[in-house]
CSV table of C-alpha atoms and ligand atoms in Angstrom, one decimal:
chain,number,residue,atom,x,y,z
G,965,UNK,CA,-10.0,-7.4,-51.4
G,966,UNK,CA,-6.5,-7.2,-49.2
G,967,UNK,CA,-5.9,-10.6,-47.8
G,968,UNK,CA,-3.0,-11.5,-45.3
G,969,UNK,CA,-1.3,-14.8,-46.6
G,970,UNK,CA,-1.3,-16.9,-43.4
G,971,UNK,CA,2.7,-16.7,-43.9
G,972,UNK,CA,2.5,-13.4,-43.3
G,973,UNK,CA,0.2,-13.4,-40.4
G,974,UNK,CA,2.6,-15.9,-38.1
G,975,UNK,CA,5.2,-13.6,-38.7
G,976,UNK,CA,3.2,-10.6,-37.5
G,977,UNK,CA,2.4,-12.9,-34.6
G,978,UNK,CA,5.7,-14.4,-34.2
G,979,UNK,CA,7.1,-10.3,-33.9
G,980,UNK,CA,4.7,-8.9,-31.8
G,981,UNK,CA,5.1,-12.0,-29.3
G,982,UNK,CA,8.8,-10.9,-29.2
G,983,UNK,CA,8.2,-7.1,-28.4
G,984,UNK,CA,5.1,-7.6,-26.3
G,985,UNK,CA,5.8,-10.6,-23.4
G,986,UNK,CA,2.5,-10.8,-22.0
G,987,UNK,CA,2.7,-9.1,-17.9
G,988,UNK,CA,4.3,-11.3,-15.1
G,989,UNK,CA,4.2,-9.4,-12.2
G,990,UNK,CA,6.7,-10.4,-9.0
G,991,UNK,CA,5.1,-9.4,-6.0
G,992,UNK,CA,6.8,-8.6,-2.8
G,993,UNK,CA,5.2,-9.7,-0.3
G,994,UNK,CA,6.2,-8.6,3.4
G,995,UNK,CA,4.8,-9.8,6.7
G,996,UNK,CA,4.8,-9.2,10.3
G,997,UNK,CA,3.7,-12.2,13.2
G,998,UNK,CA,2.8,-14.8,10.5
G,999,UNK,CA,0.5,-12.4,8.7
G,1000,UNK,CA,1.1,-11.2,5.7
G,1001,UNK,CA,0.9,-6.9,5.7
G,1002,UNK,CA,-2.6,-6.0,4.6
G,1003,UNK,CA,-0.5,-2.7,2.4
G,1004,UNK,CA,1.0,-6.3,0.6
G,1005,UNK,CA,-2.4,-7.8,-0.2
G,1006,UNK,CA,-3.3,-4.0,-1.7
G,1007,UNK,CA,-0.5,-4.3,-3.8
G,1008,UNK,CA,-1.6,-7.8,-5.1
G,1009,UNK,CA,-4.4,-6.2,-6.1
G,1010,UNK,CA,-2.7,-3.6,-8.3
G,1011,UNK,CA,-0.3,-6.4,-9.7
G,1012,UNK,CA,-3.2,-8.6,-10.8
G,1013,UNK,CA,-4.9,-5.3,-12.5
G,1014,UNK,CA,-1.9,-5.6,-15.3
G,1015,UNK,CA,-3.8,-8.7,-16.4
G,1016,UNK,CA,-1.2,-11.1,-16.8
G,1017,UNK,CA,0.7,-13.7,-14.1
G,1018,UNK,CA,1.4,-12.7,-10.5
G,1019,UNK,CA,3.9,-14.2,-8.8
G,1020,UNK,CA,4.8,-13.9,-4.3
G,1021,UNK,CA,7.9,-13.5,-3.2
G,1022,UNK,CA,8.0,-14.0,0.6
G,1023,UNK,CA,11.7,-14.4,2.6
G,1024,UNK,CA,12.3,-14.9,6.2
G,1025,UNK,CA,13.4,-16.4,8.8
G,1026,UNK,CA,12.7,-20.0,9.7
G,1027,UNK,CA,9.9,-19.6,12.6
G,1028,UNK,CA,8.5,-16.6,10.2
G,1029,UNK,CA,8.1,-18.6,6.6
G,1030,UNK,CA,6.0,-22.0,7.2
G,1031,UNK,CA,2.6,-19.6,8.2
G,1032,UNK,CA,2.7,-17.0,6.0
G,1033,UNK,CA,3.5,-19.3,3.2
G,1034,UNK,CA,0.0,-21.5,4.0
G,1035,UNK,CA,-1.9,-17.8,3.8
G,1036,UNK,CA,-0.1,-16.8,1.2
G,1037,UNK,CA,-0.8,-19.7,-1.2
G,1038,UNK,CA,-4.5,-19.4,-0.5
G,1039,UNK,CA,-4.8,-15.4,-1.4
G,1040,UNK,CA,-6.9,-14.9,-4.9
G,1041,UNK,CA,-4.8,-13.8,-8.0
G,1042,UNK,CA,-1.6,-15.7,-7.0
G,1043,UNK,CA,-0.2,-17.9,-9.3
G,1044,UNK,CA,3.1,-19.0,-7.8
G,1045,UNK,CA,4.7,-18.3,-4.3
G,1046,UNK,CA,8.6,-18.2,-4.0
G,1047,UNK,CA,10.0,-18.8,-1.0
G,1048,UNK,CA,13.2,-18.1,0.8
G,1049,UNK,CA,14.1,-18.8,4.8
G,1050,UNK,CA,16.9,-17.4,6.2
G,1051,UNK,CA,18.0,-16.3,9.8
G,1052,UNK,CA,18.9,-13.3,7.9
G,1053,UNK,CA,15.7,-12.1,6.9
G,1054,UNK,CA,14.1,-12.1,9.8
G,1055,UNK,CA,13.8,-8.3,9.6
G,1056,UNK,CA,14.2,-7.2,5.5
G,1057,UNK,CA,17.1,-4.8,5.9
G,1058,UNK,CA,17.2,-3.8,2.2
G,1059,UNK,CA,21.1,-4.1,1.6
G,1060,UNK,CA,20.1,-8.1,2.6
G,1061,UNK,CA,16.9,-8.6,0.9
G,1062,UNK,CA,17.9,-6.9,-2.2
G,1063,UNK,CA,20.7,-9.7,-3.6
G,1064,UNK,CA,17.6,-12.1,-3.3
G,1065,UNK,CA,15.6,-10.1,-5.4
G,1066,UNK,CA,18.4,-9.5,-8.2
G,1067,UNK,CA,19.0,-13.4,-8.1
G,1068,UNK,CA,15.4,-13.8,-8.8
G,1069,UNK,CA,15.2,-11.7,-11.7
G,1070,UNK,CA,18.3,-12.3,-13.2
G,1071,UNK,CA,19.4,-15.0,-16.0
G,1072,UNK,CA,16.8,-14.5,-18.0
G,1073,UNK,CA,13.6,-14.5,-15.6
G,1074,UNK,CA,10.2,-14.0,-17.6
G,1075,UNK,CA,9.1,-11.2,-14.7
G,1076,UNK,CA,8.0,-7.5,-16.6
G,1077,UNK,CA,7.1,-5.7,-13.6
G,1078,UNK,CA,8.2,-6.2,-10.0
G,1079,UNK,CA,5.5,-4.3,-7.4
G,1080,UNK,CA,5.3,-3.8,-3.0
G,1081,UNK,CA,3.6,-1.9,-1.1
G,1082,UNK,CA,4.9,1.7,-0.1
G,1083,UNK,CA,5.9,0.9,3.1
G,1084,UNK,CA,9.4,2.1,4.7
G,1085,UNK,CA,11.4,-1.7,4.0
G,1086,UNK,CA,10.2,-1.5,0.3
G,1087,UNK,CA,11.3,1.8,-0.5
G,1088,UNK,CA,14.3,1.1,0.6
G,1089,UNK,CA,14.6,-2.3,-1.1
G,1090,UNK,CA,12.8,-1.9,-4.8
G,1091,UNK,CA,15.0,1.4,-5.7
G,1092,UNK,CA,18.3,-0.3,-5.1
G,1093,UNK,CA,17.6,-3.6,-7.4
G,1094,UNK,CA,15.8,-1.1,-9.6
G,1095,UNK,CA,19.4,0.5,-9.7
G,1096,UNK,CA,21.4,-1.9,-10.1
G,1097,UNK,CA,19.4,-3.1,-13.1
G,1098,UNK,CA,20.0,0.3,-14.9
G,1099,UNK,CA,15.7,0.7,-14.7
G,1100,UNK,CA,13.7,3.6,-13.2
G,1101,UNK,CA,10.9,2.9,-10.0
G,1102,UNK,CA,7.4,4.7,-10.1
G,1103,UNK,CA,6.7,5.0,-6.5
G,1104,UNK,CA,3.5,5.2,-4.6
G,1105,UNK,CA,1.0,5.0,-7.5
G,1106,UNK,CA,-2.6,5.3,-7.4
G,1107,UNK,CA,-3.9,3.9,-10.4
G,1108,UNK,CA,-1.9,1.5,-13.3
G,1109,UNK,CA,-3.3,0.3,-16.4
G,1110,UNK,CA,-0.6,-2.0,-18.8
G,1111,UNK,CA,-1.7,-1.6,-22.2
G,1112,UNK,CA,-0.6,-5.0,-24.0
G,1113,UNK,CA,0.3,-4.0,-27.7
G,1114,UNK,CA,2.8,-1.5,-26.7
G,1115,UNK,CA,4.1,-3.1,-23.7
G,1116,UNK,CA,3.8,0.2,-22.1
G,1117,UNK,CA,2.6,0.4,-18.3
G,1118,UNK,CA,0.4,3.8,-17.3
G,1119,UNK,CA,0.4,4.8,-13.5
G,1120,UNK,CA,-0.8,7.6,-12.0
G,1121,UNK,CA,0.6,8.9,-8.6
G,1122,UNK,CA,0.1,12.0,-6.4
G,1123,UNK,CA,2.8,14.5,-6.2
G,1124,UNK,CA,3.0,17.7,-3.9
G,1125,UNK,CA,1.5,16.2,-1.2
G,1126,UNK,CA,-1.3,15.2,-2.9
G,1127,UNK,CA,-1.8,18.8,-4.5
G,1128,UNK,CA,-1.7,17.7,-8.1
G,1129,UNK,CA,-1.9,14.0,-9.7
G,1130,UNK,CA,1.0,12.8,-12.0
G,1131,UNK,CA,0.8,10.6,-14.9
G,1132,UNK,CA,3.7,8.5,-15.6
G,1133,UNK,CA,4.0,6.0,-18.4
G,1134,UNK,CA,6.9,3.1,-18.3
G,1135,UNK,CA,7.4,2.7,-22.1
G,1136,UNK,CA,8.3,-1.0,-23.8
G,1137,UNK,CA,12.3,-0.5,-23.6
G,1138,UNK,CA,12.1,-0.2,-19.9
G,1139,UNK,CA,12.2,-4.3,-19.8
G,1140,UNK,CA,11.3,-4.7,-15.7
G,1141,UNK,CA,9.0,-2.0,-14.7
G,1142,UNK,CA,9.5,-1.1,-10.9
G,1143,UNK,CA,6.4,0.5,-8.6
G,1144,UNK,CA,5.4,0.9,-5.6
G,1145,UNK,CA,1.6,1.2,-4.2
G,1146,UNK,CA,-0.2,3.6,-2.4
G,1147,UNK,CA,-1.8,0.7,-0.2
G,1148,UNK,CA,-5.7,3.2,0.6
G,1149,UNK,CA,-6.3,3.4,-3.5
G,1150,UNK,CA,-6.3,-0.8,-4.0
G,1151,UNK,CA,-8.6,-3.2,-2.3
G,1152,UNK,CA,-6.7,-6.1,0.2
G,1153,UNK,CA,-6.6,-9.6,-2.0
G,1154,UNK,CA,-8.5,-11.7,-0.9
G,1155,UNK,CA,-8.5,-15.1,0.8
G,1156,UNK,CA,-9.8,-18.0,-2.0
G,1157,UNK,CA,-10.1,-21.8,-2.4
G,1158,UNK,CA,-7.2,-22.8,-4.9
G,1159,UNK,CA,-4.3,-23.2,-4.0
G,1160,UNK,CA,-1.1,-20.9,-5.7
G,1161,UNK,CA,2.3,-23.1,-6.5
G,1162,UNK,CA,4.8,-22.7,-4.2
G,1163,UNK,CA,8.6,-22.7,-5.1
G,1164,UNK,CA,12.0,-23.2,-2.5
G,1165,UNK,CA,14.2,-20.2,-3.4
G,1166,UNK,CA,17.7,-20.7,-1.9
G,1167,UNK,CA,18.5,-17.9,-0.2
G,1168,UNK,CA,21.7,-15.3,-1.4
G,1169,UNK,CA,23.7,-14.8,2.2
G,1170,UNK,CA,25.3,-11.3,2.5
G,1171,UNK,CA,28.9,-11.5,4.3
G,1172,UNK,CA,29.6,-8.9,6.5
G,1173,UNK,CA,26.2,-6.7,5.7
G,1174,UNK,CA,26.6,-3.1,5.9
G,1175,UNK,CA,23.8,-2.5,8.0
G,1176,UNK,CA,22.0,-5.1,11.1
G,1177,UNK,CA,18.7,-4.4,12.7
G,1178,UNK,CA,18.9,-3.4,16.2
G,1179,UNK,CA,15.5,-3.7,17.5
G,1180,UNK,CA,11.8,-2.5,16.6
G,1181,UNK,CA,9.5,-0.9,19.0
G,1182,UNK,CA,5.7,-1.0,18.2
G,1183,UNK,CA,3.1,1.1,19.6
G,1184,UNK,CA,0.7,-1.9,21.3
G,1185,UNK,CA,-2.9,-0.9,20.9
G,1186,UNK,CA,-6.2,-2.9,22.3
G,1187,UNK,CA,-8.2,-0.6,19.0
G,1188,UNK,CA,-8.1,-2.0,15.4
G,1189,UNK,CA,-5.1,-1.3,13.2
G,1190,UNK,CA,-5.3,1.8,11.5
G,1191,UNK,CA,-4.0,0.3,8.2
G,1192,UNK,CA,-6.6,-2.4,7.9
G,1193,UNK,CA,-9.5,-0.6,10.0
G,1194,UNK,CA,-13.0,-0.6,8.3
G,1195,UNK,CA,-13.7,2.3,11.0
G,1196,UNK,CA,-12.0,4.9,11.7
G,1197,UNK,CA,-12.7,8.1,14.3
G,1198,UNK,CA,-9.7,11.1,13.3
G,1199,UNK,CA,-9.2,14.2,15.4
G,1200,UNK,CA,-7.1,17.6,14.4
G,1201,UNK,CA,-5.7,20.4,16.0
G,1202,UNK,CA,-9.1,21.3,17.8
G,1203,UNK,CA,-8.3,18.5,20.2
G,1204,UNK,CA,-6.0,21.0,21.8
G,1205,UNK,CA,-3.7,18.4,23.8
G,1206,UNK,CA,-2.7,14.5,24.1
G,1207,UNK,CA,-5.1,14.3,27.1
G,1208,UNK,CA,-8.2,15.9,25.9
G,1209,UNK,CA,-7.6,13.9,22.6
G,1210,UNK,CA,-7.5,10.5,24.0
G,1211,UNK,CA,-10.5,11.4,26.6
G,1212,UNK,CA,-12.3,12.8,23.8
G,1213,UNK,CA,-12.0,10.4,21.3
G,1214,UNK,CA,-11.4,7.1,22.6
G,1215,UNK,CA,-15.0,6.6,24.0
G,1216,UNK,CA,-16.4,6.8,21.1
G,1217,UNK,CA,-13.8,4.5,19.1
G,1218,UNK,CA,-14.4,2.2,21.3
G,1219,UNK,CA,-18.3,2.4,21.3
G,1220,UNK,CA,-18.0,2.4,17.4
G,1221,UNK,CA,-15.4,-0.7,18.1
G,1222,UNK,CA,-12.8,1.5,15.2
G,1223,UNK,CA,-9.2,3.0,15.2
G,1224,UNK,CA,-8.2,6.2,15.8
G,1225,UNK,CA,-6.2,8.4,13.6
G,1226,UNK,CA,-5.1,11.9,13.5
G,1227,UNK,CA,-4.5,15.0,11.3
G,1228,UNK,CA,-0.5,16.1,10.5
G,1229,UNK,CA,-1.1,18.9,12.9
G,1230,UNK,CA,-2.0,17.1,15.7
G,1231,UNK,CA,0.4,14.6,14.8
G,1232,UNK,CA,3.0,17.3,15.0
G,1233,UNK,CA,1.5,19.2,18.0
G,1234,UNK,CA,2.3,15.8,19.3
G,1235,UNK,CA,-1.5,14.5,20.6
G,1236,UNK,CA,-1.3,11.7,18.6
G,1237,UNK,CA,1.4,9.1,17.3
G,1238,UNK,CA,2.7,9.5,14.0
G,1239,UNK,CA,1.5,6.1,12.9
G,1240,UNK,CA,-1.9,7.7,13.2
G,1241,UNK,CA,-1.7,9.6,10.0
G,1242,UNK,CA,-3.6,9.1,6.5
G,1243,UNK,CA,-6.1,5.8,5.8
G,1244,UNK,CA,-9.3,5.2,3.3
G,1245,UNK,CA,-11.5,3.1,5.4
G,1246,UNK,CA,-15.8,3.0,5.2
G,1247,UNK,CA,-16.1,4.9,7.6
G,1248,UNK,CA,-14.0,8.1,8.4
G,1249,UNK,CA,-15.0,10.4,10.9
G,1250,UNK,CA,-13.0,13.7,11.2
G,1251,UNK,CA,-13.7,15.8,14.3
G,1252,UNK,CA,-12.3,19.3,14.2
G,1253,UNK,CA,-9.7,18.7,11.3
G,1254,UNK,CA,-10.0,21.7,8.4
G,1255,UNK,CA,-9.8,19.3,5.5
G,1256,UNK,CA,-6.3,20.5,4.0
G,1257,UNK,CA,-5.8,19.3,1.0
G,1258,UNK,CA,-2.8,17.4,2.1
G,1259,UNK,CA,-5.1,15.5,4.7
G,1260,UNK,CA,-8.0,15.0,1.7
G,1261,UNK,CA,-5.5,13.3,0.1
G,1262,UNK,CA,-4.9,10.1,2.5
G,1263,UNK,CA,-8.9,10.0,3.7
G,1264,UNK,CA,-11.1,11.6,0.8
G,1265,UNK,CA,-11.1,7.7,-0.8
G,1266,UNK,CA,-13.1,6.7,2.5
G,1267,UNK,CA,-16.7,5.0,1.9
G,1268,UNK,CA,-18.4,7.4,4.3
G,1269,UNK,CA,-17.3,10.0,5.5
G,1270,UNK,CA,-18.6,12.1,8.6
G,1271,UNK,CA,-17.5,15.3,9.6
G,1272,UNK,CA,-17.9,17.3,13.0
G,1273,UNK,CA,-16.3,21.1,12.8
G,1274,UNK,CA,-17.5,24.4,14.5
G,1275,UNK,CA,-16.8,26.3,11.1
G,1276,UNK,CA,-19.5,25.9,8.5
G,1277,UNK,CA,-17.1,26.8,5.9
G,1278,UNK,CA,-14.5,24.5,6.8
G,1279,UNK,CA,-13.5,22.6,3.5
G,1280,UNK,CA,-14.1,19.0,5.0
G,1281,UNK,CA,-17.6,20.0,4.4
G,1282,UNK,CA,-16.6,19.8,0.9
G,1283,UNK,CA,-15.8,16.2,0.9
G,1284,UNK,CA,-18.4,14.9,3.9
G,1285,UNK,CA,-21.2,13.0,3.3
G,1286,UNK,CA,-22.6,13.8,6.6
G,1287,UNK,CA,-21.6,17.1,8.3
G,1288,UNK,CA,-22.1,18.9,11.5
G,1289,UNK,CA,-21.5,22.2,12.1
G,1290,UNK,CA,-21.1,22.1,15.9
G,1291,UNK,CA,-18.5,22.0,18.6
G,1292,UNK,CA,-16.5,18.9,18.9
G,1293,UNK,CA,-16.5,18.6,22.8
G,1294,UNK,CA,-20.2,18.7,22.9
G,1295,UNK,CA,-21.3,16.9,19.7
G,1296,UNK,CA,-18.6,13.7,20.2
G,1297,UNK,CA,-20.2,13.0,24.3
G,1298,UNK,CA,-23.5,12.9,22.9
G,1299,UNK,CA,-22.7,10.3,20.4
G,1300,UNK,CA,-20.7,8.4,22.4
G,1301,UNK,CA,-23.8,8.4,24.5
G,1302,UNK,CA,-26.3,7.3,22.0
G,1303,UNK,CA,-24.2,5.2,20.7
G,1304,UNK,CA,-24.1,3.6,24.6
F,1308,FAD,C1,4.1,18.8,2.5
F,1308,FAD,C2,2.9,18.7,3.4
F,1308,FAD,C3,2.4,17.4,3.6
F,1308,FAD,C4,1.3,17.3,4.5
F,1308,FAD,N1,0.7,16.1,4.7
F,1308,FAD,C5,-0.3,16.0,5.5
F,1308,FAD,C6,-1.0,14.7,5.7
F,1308,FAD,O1,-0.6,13.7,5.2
F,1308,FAD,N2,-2.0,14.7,6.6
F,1308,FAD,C7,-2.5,15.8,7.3
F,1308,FAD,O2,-3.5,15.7,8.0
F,1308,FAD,N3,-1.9,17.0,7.1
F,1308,FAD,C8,-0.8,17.1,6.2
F,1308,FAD,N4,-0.2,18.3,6.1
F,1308,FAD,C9,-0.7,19.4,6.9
F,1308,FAD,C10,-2.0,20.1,6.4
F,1308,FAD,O3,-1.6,21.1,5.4
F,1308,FAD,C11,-2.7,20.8,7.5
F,1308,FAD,O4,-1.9,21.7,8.2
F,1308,FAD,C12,-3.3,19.8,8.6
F,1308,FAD,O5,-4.0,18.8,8.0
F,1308,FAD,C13,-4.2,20.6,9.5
F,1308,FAD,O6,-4.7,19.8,10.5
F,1308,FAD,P1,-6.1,20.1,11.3
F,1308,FAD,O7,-7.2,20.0,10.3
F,1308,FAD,O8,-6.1,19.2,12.5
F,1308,FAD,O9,-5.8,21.6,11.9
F,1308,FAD,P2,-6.4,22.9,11.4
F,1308,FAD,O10,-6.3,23.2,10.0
F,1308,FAD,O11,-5.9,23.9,12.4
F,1308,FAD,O12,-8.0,22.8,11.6
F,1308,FAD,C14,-8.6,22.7,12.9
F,1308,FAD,C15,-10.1,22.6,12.6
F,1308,FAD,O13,-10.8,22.4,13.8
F,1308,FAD,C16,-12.0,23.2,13.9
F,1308,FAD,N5,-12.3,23.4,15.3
F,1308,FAD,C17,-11.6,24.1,16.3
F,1308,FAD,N6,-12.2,23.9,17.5
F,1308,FAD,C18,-13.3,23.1,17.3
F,1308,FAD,C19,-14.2,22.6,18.2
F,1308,FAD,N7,-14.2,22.8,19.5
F,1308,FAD,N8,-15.2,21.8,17.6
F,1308,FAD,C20,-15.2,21.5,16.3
F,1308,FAD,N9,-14.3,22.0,15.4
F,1308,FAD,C21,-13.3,22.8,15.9
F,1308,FAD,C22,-11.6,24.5,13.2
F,1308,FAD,O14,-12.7,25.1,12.7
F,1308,FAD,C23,-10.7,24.0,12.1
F,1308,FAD,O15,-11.4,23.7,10.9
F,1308,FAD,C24,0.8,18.5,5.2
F,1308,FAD,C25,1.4,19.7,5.0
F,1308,FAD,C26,2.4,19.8,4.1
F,1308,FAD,C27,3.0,21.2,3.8
């Protein structure tokens, strides 16, 4: 019979330790009014899914850190929370945040895969450390699976708008994997009892930063946030202009208490705001939108999905798990009604 001497086996253990560190993701987490972004809590989630440590990162400004730190220590999955306040992060311009995050992984730091959301800041930020750390970034993935005994991180991510799926694998020489997440295909973490670790990280000033924030205009809304809605009532092209979409639909948001978002082309025919484009939520209701495969792509993850269209054949049908075939301006008054 072929028997390892025990010799043997703690150097096969001893090797594969040094090839294979087990995951330690650092998260980056970004906030907004002493909440931390809902796209960051998604991202979490993906981190935690590599099965190995996850560690925050949260930096801002003075007034911003003390309360996002308290949620953030409480969120399930997260093992540490590093902290840096500065004046200068009070908005994360990335050629400011960035030094931070090359401090923190540099010297010899134990973190394998550094992960955001895909929102606009992080884009910005994660390419330019991945950069200057001579490693690729996966951006916006859908799916990731780390397969310990290789070292080797599997994402997958949709490319031409959505038209085709990509598989991308980040092998074991690539030492800090870099991605970015597609905040509808990952759950929000959670809120739990324990509390994570927290750590002071002093912050790296930038002298005479190329770039300074100017200011940020948001579009003030009474109706749920879009990103984190569990509800949400769409409308396409059919609504014809920004008047007869607002009357149209925002009775029966408001009687279904949900969000309201919009296709591309009414986004572009300019009815709706842009920040009205593409969620997952339980319930998606899309009155007179075609189903393009472009819009399938942001909403077809959605619990339920509800469909009103005057065309029988029109593809949303395909994806609806309750369809009427009817016109919009008739069908949406009644609900609203019943729904009174
Ligand atoms: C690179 C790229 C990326 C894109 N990304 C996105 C994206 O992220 N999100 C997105 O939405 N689009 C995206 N698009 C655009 C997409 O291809 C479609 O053009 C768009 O989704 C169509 O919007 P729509 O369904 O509102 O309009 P249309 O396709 O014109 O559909 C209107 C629908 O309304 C129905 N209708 C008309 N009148 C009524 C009525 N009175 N009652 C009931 N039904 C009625 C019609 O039967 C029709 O099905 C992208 C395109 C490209 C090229």
């Amino acid at each position: 019979m072929f028997r390892i001497r025990p010799a043997t086996l703690s150097k096969v253990f001893a090797r594969s330790y040094a090839t294979s560190p087990s995951p330690h993701a650092l998260v980056f987490l970004e906030h907004c009014d002493g909440e931390l972004e809902s796209a960051s809590l998604s991202a979490l989630t993906a981190a935690s899914r590599l099965g190995g440590k996850v560690t925050g990162l949260i930096a801002g400004a003075p007034d911003q850190v003390p309360s996002v730190l308290d949620k953030a220590k409480r969120i399930k999955g997260l093992d540490t929370v590093l902290h840096s306040v500065s004046p200068q992060y009070s908005t994360p311009l990335p050629e400011i945040v960035a030094p931070l995050l090359e401090k923190v992984l540099s010297g010899g730091s134990s973190f394998t895969h550094v992960v955001s959301a895909h929102s606009s800041s992080a884009k910005s930020i994660l390419p330019r450390v991945a950069a200057k750390l001579d490693v690729p970034a996966v951006s916006d993935i859908t799916s990731v699976d780390h397969d310990a005994s290789s070292n080797s991180t599997t994402f997958s991510r949709p490319i031409y708008a959505g038209n085709a799926i990509s598989t991308v694998r980040a092998p074991s020489s690539i030492p800090i994997k870099f991605f970015t997440v597609r905040s509808t295909a990952f759950p929000a973490a959670v809120s739990g009892e324990a509390e994570a670790e927290t750590e002071v990280l002093e912050p790296v000033e930038v002298s005479d930063p190329p770039s300074s924030h100017i200011s940020t205009s948001l579009s003030k809304s009474d109706r749920p946030d879009l990103g984190v809605a569990t509800r949400v009532v769409s409308g396409g092209r059919a609504l014809k202009n920004a008047e007869t979409f607002q009357a149209t639909l925002y009775p029966l948001a408001d009687a279904l208490g949900a969000a309201v978002g919009a296709s591309r082309a009414a986004v572009d025919a300019g009815y709706a705001d842009n920040s009205l484009q593409v969620v997952a939520p339980e319930l998606y209701m899309a009155l007179g939108i075609s189903g393009a495969i472009q819009h399938l792509a942001g909403m077809k993850d959605s619990k339920l999905i509800v469909a009103v269209n005057k065309d029988p054949d029109a593809p949303i049908f395909q994806v609806a798990d309750v369809g009427l075939v009817a016109d919009l301006f008739e069908a949406v008054p009644e609900m609203v009604k019943k729904l009174k």
